[in-house]
Amino acid sequence: MLKSKVIMVKTRSGKILKIVREHYLRDDIDNGLFGGKLEQHPELQNDLVPSEHFLIPDTNVVLHQMDVLEHSCIMNVIMLQTVLHEVKHRSSPVYKRIKLLCANPDKKFFVFTNEHCIDTYSARVKGESTNDMNDRLIRIAAKYYDKCLKDRNQTAVLVTNDRANCAFAKKDGLNALTIEQYVKNIVGYPELLDKLAKADEAIEVDKSISYPEHLKLSQVQAGVKSGRFFQGKLGISRENYLEGKIITHGEDGKEILIQGRLNLNRAVHEDVVAVEMLPEDQWSNPSGVILDVTVQPGAEIADAEKKKSTGVPTGKVVGIIKRSWRPYCGILESFGSPEMTRHLFTPAEKRIPRIRIETRQAKTLIGQRIVVAIDSWPRFSKYPQGHFVKALGSVGDKDTENEVLLLEHDVAHEPFSEAVLNCLPPSDWSIPNQEFAVREDFRDLPICSVDPPGCTDIDDCLHHKDLGDGTVEVGVHIADVTHFIRPGTPIDNEAATRGTTVYLCDKRIDMVPELLSSNLCSLRDDGDRLAFSCIWIMKPNSEIVSTRFCKSVIRSKSSMTYAQAQMQIDDKTANDPVTMGLRGLNKLAKILKRARIEKGALSLSSPEVRFHVDSETHDPIDLQNKELRDTNSMVEEFMLLANCSVAKKIQQEFPECAVLRRHPEPPQSNFDVFLNAAKSRGLELNAATSRDLAVSLDRTEEPKEGIHSYISTLLRILATRCMMQAVYFCSGLESDFRHYGLAAPIYTHFTSPIRRYSDIMVHRLLAASIGADKTFSELLNKTEIQNVCKNLNFRHRMAQYAQRASVGLHTQLFFRSKVVNESGYVIFVRKNAIQVLIPKYGLEGTVFMDRDFEGNTTVNADDLKYIEDKCEITVRGVKLCVFDEVTVQISHDATNVQHQRINLKLVYPKITGISIPSSV
Amino acid sequence: MAKVMLGESEKWFIIHGIQDDMRNDGRSCEDYRHIEVETGVVSNTHGSSRLRLGSSELLVGVKVELGSPDPKAPTEGLIHFHVDCSPNADPSFQGRGGEDLSANISCILTRIYCNKSSIDLNTLGIIPHKQCWVVHVDVLILECGGNLLDAVSVAVKAALHNTGVPNIQVTDGDEGTQEISLPDDPNDVKFINTINAPVLVTISKVGSRHVVDASAEEELCCNASLVMGVTKRGRTTGMRKMGGGSLDPESIPEMIGTGKNIGRQLHISLDKLLKTEQGMAEDIEKAGYL
């Protein structure tokens, strides 16, 4: 039967359209009850439903209670087409999840196309809203199922969240329950209750707080359009969870500061929000206070000091445009009795507020890492409301903590799928003969690799040969990963999503499966390998005579560590071709480096440490600073050279779609704090250009009276933090190619295709440009490339954070049963604390100046003097200034199982009531 | 116009018949042929009607859309008429053949509708100077069987009566901007008030008498005719003389009187029909064309 469906829509250009769709009704639509997907006798029992029953959830249940529906005991569910449609319209992530559930044969979810079934169709009644109509359609379908099931003595239970709908259904004689009622009375699965997202009415009202109401989306959009509001993604400060900023859209993206709970108005880190500017007299400055949630829960520094004459643009959140809530890892707060059901959850990410959840398993969950999802944030609740999703394992356990940091940084760490593994060559793969025909044979050259110890994914090799006519041949050979990873295959797609290999202290999350990363592609010295080579003819003064690129077959003569290579170079008796080559390379590298620094390349520093890991327990037993040898910088120099050469080549051949890497020049304001800190110690630095900065940093290496010699390294560490992130981009869409840190006009990544996807793209472009491979449409599509680059940039950043977090975790494990006194340096001075860096452990921490070493607040404001311009703080007559050397006691604080952390306590200089007495 | 071939004697036969108040299909001079009207026949319009008068067949569709008002009448909406002659009706309409006729008809329709007394255009205004409803009335002539003008006007009135304009809401936005929001329910509409909408009555002078609703044959015998727009109350909203012949001034008032009279009767029976159609709304199956 033919009906028509009428919808009115308003288009973006303001037109109003009437759309009529033909809608056909059928009488032969499967209802799933007879030999369909649904079981004949559903097993799940419920105290409120006496008979065997099937579930029909309504839209709100699907939208808000996916965690319940995903539980393994919920089976035999009838998903109505009406519900799916509405869910699709309202939330695409939930829609994806429900589609997955429906596709899973074990869950026995049946999709009933009720709107096309002649028994369950109903036209719209006049004056009925879309919502009401959908509810009515759901009730009609439930009634239909009830009728069908009558003979079998079974029922269909309509599960709804809507009181009115529930009442209507009951009036119609249907079996209708709210989701709370249903879940509470399920027999045998008490843990399901925790997964319930809370309905708004059930939320306890916190009288102490009332957030301003959010504006409606239409009002917000109109406001943004007219320029009254500003739209941007909220970034909460890492140091103070009550302070955030947005960078507005548009050309002149400016920063707006948002301070305080009420001004943030329930916005969570990374939400897209609309912000209204405060009047200029209320503008404020980013506070210098460090807010430490874990020391004093709920402690908030009164905003007494807000009134300052000059401030930066400050605003308040008036509406939320898009939430970007995700499940968060964290721990349950331990205060409150475990018998209580209401608890606070502290996320591992400091920038996320604590979340109120309800659970009956508090006893078992305390001391565990758990995952919690936010459901809502009502106006009268200080914290957002959420529900428990799953437990990961106990706090402090290394595997659990690793899992947490991988989840938190969105690092895909599950094993590779079948489809991906199917793309791999057999493990006994050897180079086929036809490859020798198309590749150059470099197997006789004295090629070797130099890498850190324990490295199994070797992606670069070098060689150096004296040509005898006053020139030398230098080659960089890179693993030919693109030979194995063909575009468009599952393995290629997987690598593109993962973007990069993530190195944690004790494990490596590979971008490509191990067979490739540690064997077939890894340029080990145990056989022939395929390579992509970059060969230069150079004069001894490092001037390049010619450059060429080719696919090749190589055989590495030796895989060395940096230390081994250094020893060979220094060993006067060794005179084999590999050693001779190394010496030649080393000499050239030094010339190259000097030239580069001459041009203004920065040599920055960041404290890096390496853990010695116990081979059995995998716990860290010792750690050492990474040493820098000549050979490190030798390899680096040639990799830089190769990258620059390749960048030039692909940009020449594919000016519109080359994948390049650029490092934007940081705005001068980034350096303000840094320059000010240096100035307070009498060091005049100049950061006008990268060359100025490099020169003035070098000048600090000269010993100066009154300052320790480590200051130069400290300054380099701090300068690193002023820099911008280097990013990949597509050359056709940007005009500025410069790499600030390297002082190179053009740069890309070519030398590590095993662990970076960007290099794979560069390999493909380069191969196409020398005719060694074919191009394909995605390779030459600039928007496509830009999208991949965006993902790569995100993945790289996340990998970096994960790496950092992993080091932090291991430092914690290392200090688990130790108390060590160590000297460190003040790197920042805040209003109430100093930030101390301990170079030996690469550890950075806060020492509070307003409380004693046990964490009790004892210092009153009169004893605390903070001078921002001079970067100094005076406590009880003792002056501490930036870059001062201090001695701190490092210990692992496990008094609170939930918050294990590294504690720093001041030992020297002695400050009564703050530093610890030397006898302790 | 449709070509009917008539011999000289056939013409005289018709003229003489009319002289005796006996037309060749049995009607008297002031009788209309049977009219068949149906509304709401095209679902993707906002209003529509189908009409059959003798062998004249028409389809009218009405679409409304947002547009900007005429600067001279900032608070009013607009009505545009467009007439399309299907080559099905007559082979001469092929290509641009029907243009003269359609321009003629739409011109007359515009003349009788676009004034305050026919339809209150203010009800179609939304935001003065900025936005208003633009009503597009599309007439499709499917078959010509005489007296097209009257048929078109009746069908247009029926279609307009059937037209539901979405009940949009105007909310004040920022800084004097206004936001238009659409109702959730597609049935939430306001019908156009057609109480004063005129119909056209054509009075054709044949010999010394005049007839209404002339058939195609009679039109060939007529020297001149008078077209007038008449509202339900009998008010004349427009008048036009058509045809090459001349009219005796003395007979004009008489013809106007007849026109008013006939127009009133036409309105009464049409309104009765439209009322029942609207009452039945969706319940009945439409005959339509299927």
PDB file of N, CA, C and O in Angstrom, chain A residues 561-584:
ATOM      1  N   THR A 561      75.785  -0.190  18.247  1.00  0.00           N
ATOM      2  CA  THR A 561      75.186   0.813  19.114  1.00  0.00           C
ATOM      3  C   THR A 561      76.063   2.055  19.018  1.00  0.00           C
ATOM      4  O   THR A 561      77.176   2.006  18.497  1.00  0.00           O
ATOM      5  N   TYR A 562      75.540   3.150  19.553  1.00  0.00           N
ATOM      6  CA  TYR A 562      76.310   4.392  19.498  1.00  0.00           C
ATOM      7  C   TYR A 562      77.669   4.206  20.176  1.00  0.00           C
ATOM      8  O   TYR A 562      78.696   4.658  19.681  1.00  0.00           O
ATOM      9  N   ALA A 563      77.628   3.485  21.312  1.00  0.00           N
ATOM     10  CA  ALA A 563      78.865   3.314  22.067  1.00  0.00           C
ATOM     11  C   ALA A 563      79.867   2.483  21.277  1.00  0.00           C
ATOM     12  O   ALA A 563      81.058   2.817  21.187  1.00  0.00           O
ATOM     13  N   GLN A 564      79.379   1.401  20.659  1.00  0.00           N
ATOM     14  CA  GLN A 564      80.269   0.549  19.871  1.00  0.00           C
ATOM     15  C   GLN A 564      80.900   1.325  18.732  1.00  0.00           C
ATOM     16  O   GLN A 564      82.099   1.240  18.483  1.00  0.00           O
ATOM     17  N   ALA A 565      80.070   2.088  18.033  1.00  0.00           N
ATOM     18  CA  ALA A 565      80.576   2.863  16.910  1.00  0.00           C
ATOM     19  C   ALA A 565      81.643   3.840  17.387  1.00  0.00           C
ATOM     20  O   ALA A 565      82.696   3.999  16.754  1.00  0.00           O
ATOM     21  N   GLN A 566      81.374   4.462  18.517  1.00  0.00           N
ATOM     22  CA  GLN A 566      82.339   5.417  19.053  1.00  0.00           C
ATOM     23  C   GLN A 566      83.669   4.728  19.340  1.00  0.00           C
ATOM     24  O   GLN A 566      84.737   5.237  19.004  1.00  0.00           O
ATOM     25  N   MET A 567      83.568   3.531  19.913  1.00  0.00           N
ATOM     26  CA  MET A 567      84.784   2.795  20.255  1.00  0.00           C
ATOM     27  C   MET A 567      85.572   2.459  19.003  1.00  0.00           C
ATOM     28  O   MET A 567      86.792   2.576  18.959  1.00  0.00           O
ATOM     29  N   GLN A 568      84.869   2.026  17.950  1.00  0.00           N
ATOM     30  CA  GLN A 568      85.550   1.678  16.700  1.00  0.00           C
ATOM     31  C   GLN A 568      86.279   2.867  16.114  1.00  0.00           C
ATOM     32  O   GLN A 568      87.394   2.757  15.618  1.00  0.00           O
ATOM     33  N   ILE A 569      85.572   4.023  16.168  1.00  0.00           N
ATOM     34  CA  ILE A 569      86.207   5.220  15.619  1.00  0.00           C
ATOM     35  C   ILE A 569      87.468   5.541  16.397  1.00  0.00           C
ATOM     36  O   ILE A 569      88.515   5.871  15.819  1.00  0.00           O
ATOM     37  N   ASP A 570      87.361   5.434  17.725  1.00  0.00           N
ATOM     38  CA  ASP A 570      88.507   5.795  18.556  1.00  0.00           C
ATOM     39  C   ASP A 570      89.621   4.753  18.524  1.00  0.00           C
ATOM     40  O   ASP A 570      90.771   5.063  18.850  1.00  0.00           O
ATOM     41  N   ASP A 571      89.294   3.535  18.149  1.00  0.00           N
ATOM     42  CA  ASP A 571      90.288   2.462  18.150  1.00  0.00           C
ATOM     43  C   ASP A 571      91.261   2.660  16.992  1.00  0.00           C
ATOM     44  O   ASP A 571      90.919   2.476  15.819  1.00  0.00           O
ATOM     45  N   LYS A 572      92.487   3.055  17.339  1.00  0.00           N
ATOM     46  CA  LYS A 572      93.455   3.418  16.292  1.00  0.00           C
ATOM     47  C   LYS A 572      93.857   2.232  15.435  1.00  0.00           C
ATOM     48  O   LYS A 572      94.317   2.376  14.317  1.00  0.00           O
ATOM     49  N   THR A 573      93.704   1.005  15.972  1.00  0.00           N
ATOM     50  CA  THR A 573      94.211  -0.145  15.234  1.00  0.00           C
ATOM     51  C   THR A 573      93.233  -0.620  14.177  1.00  0.00           C
ATOM     52  O   THR A 573      93.614  -1.280  13.225  1.00  0.00           O
ATOM     53  N   ALA A 574      91.955  -0.308  14.340  1.00  0.00           N
ATOM     54  CA  ALA A 574      90.976  -0.801  13.374  1.00  0.00           C
ATOM     55  C   ALA A 574      91.059   0.003  12.083  1.00  0.00           C
ATOM     56  O   ALA A 574      91.038   1.232  12.094  1.00  0.00           O
ATOM     57  N   ASN A 575      91.187  -0.689  10.972  1.00  0.00           N
ATOM     58  CA  ASN A 575      91.302   0.015   9.702  1.00  0.00           C
ATOM     59  C   ASN A 575      90.463  -0.620   8.603  1.00  0.00           C
ATOM     60  O   ASN A 575      90.731  -0.456   7.426  1.00  0.00           O
ATOM     61  N   ASP A 576      89.428  -1.385   9.011  1.00  0.00           N
ATOM     62  CA  ASP A 576      88.575  -2.010   8.003  1.00  0.00           C
ATOM     63  C   ASP A 576      87.704  -0.946   7.334  1.00  0.00           C
ATOM     64  O   ASP A 576      87.582   0.171   7.847  1.00  0.00           O
ATOM     65  N   PRO A 577      87.099  -1.268   6.177  1.00  0.00           N
ATOM     66  CA  PRO A 577      86.338  -0.242   5.436  1.00  0.00           C
ATOM     67  C   PRO A 577      85.206   0.375   6.249  1.00  0.00           C
ATOM     68  O   PRO A 577      84.929   1.585   6.124  1.00  0.00           O
ATOM     69  N   VAL A 578      84.532  -0.420   7.106  1.00  0.00           N
ATOM     70  CA  VAL A 578      83.421   0.129   7.877  1.00  0.00           C
ATOM     71  C   VAL A 578      83.926   1.214   8.825  1.00  0.00           C
ATOM     72  O   VAL A 578      83.369   2.325   8.891  1.00  0.00           O
ATOM     73  N   THR A 579      85.013   0.909   9.528  1.00  0.00           N
ATOM     74  CA  THR A 579      85.544   1.883  10.481  1.00  0.00           C
ATOM     75  C   THR A 579      86.035   3.133   9.754  1.00  0.00           C
ATOM     76  O   THR A 579      85.791   4.263  10.196  1.00  0.00           O
ATOM     77  N   MET A 580      86.715   2.903   8.628  1.00  0.00           N
ATOM     78  CA  MET A 580      87.189   4.050   7.847  1.00  0.00           C
ATOM     79  C   MET A 580      85.993   4.914   7.448  1.00  0.00           C
ATOM     80  O   MET A 580      86.029   6.140   7.527  1.00  0.00           O
ATOM     81  N   GLY A 581      84.930   4.217   7.035  1.00  0.00           N
ATOM     82  CA  GLY A 581      83.727   4.934   6.627  1.00  0.00           C
ATOM     83  C   GLY A 581      83.173   5.760   7.777  1.00  0.00           C
ATOM     84  O   GLY A 581      82.812   6.922   7.616  1.00  0.00           O
ATOM     85  N   LEU A 582      83.144   5.143   8.957  1.00  0.00           N
ATOM     86  CA  LEU A 582      82.609   5.845  10.127  1.00  0.00           C
ATOM     87  C   LEU A 582      83.413   7.104  10.415  1.00  0.00           C
ATOM     88  O   LEU A 582      82.863   8.160  10.705  1.00  0.00           O
ATOM     89  N   ARG A 583      84.728   6.960  10.305  1.00  0.00           N
ATOM     90  CA  ARG A 583      85.562   8.135  10.585  1.00  0.00           C
ATOM     91  C   ARG A 583      85.268   9.240   9.584  1.00  0.00           C
ATOM     92  O   ARG A 583      85.140  10.416   9.946  1.00  0.00           O
ATOM     93  N   GLY A 584      85.140   8.827   8.315  1.00  0.00           N
ATOM     94  CA  GLY A 584      84.839   9.825   7.282  1.00  0.00           C
ATOM     95  C   GLY A 584      83.505  10.500   7.545  1.00  0.00           C
ATOM     96  O   GLY A 584      83.374  11.727   7.441  1.00  0.00           O
TER      97      GLY A 584
END
